[in-house]
Structure formats: structure tokens, C-alpha cells
Amino acid sequence: MTNETKKIEIPVAENERNKAVENLLSLKEYFDNQLQSDQETYQAIATLGDKLGVLWNADK
């Protein structure tokens, strides 16, 4: 009976571990994509700021 229980528990534990790993990888991918998006946004804001600065200084 003990061997049967172990045979049942190991696949369940392994399956749960695999699900957890998949979830972590999905989260990593999400945050990597979010970081890339944020970096692009910051770059666009910086570029816009530079252009506005040039226009502001041209008016003076």
C-alpha cells in the first residue's frame, strides 16, 4: 500500500511543480514584456521632452 501511495503522490507533486514552473515562466514573460514597453515609453517621453526643450528655447 505504501508503494502505491508513493506512486500516486510523485506524479501529482511533479505535475504541480510543472504547473508552478509554467506559471513562473508566464509571469517572467509578462514582466519582461512590460519592462520593454515601459522602456519604450520612457524613451518616447525623453525624446518628446528633448523636442519640446528645443522648441521652448527657440522661442526665447
CSV table of C-alpha atoms in Angstrom, one decimal:
chain,number,residue,atom,x,y,z
A,1,MET,CA,0.0,0.0,0.0
A,2,THR,CA,2.8,2.4,0.8
A,3,ASN,CA,4.4,1.8,-2.7
A,4,GLU,CA,1.0,2.6,-4.3
A,5,THR,CA,0.6,5.8,-2.4
A,6,LYS,CA,4.1,6.9,-3.3
A,7,LYS,CA,3.4,6.1,-7.0
A,8,ILE,CA,0.3,8.3,-6.9
A,9,GLU,CA,1.9,11.2,-4.9
A,10,ILE,CA,5.0,11.6,-7.0
A,11,PRO,CA,3.2,12.2,-10.3
A,12,VAL,CA,0.8,14.6,-8.6
A,13,ALA,CA,3.7,16.5,-7.0
A,14,GLU,CA,5.6,16.6,-10.3
A,15,ASN,CA,2.5,17.8,-12.1
A,16,GLU,CA,2.0,20.6,-9.5
A,17,ARG,CA,5.7,21.5,-9.8
A,18,ASN,CA,5.4,21.7,-13.6
A,19,LYS,CA,2.3,23.9,-13.3
A,20,ALA,CA,4.2,26.2,-10.9
A,21,VAL,CA,7.2,26.4,-13.3
A,22,GLU,CA,4.9,27.2,-16.2
A,23,ASN,CA,3.2,29.9,-14.2
A,24,LEU,CA,6.5,31.5,-13.2
A,25,LEU,CA,7.7,31.4,-16.8
A,26,SER,CA,4.5,33.1,-17.9
A,27,LEU,CA,4.9,35.8,-15.2
A,28,LYS,CA,8.5,36.3,-16.2
A,29,GLU,CA,7.5,36.7,-19.9
A,30,TYR,CA,4.7,39.2,-18.9
A,31,PHE,CA,7.1,41.3,-16.8
A,32,ASP,CA,9.8,41.2,-19.4
A,33,ASN,CA,7.3,42.5,-22.0
A,34,GLN,CA,6.0,45.1,-19.5
A,35,LEU,CA,9.6,46.3,-18.9
A,36,GLN,CA,10.3,46.5,-22.6
A,37,SER,CA,7.1,48.5,-23.0
A,38,ASP,CA,8.0,50.8,-20.1
A,39,GLN,CA,11.4,51.4,-21.5
A,40,GLU,CA,10.0,52.3,-24.9
A,41,THR,CA,7.5,54.7,-23.2
A,42,TYR,CA,10.3,56.3,-21.2
A,43,GLN,CA,12.3,56.7,-24.4
A,44,ALA,CA,9.4,58.3,-26.2
A,45,ILE,CA,8.8,60.7,-23.3
A,46,ALA,CA,12.5,61.6,-23.2
A,47,THR,CA,12.5,62.3,-27.0
A,48,LEU,CA,9.4,64.4,-26.7
A,49,GLY,CA,11.0,66.3,-23.8
A,50,ASP,CA,14.1,67.0,-25.9
A,51,LYS,CA,12.0,68.2,-28.8
A,52,LEU,CA,9.8,70.4,-26.5
A,53,GLY,CA,13.0,71.8,-25.0
A,54,VAL,CA,14.3,72.7,-28.4
A,55,LEU,CA,11.0,74.4,-29.3
A,56,TRP,CA,10.9,76.2,-25.9
A,57,ASN,CA,14.5,77.5,-26.3
A,58,ALA,CA,13.8,78.6,-29.9
A,59,ASP,CA,11.0,80.9,-28.8
A,60,LYS,CA,13.3,82.8,-26.4
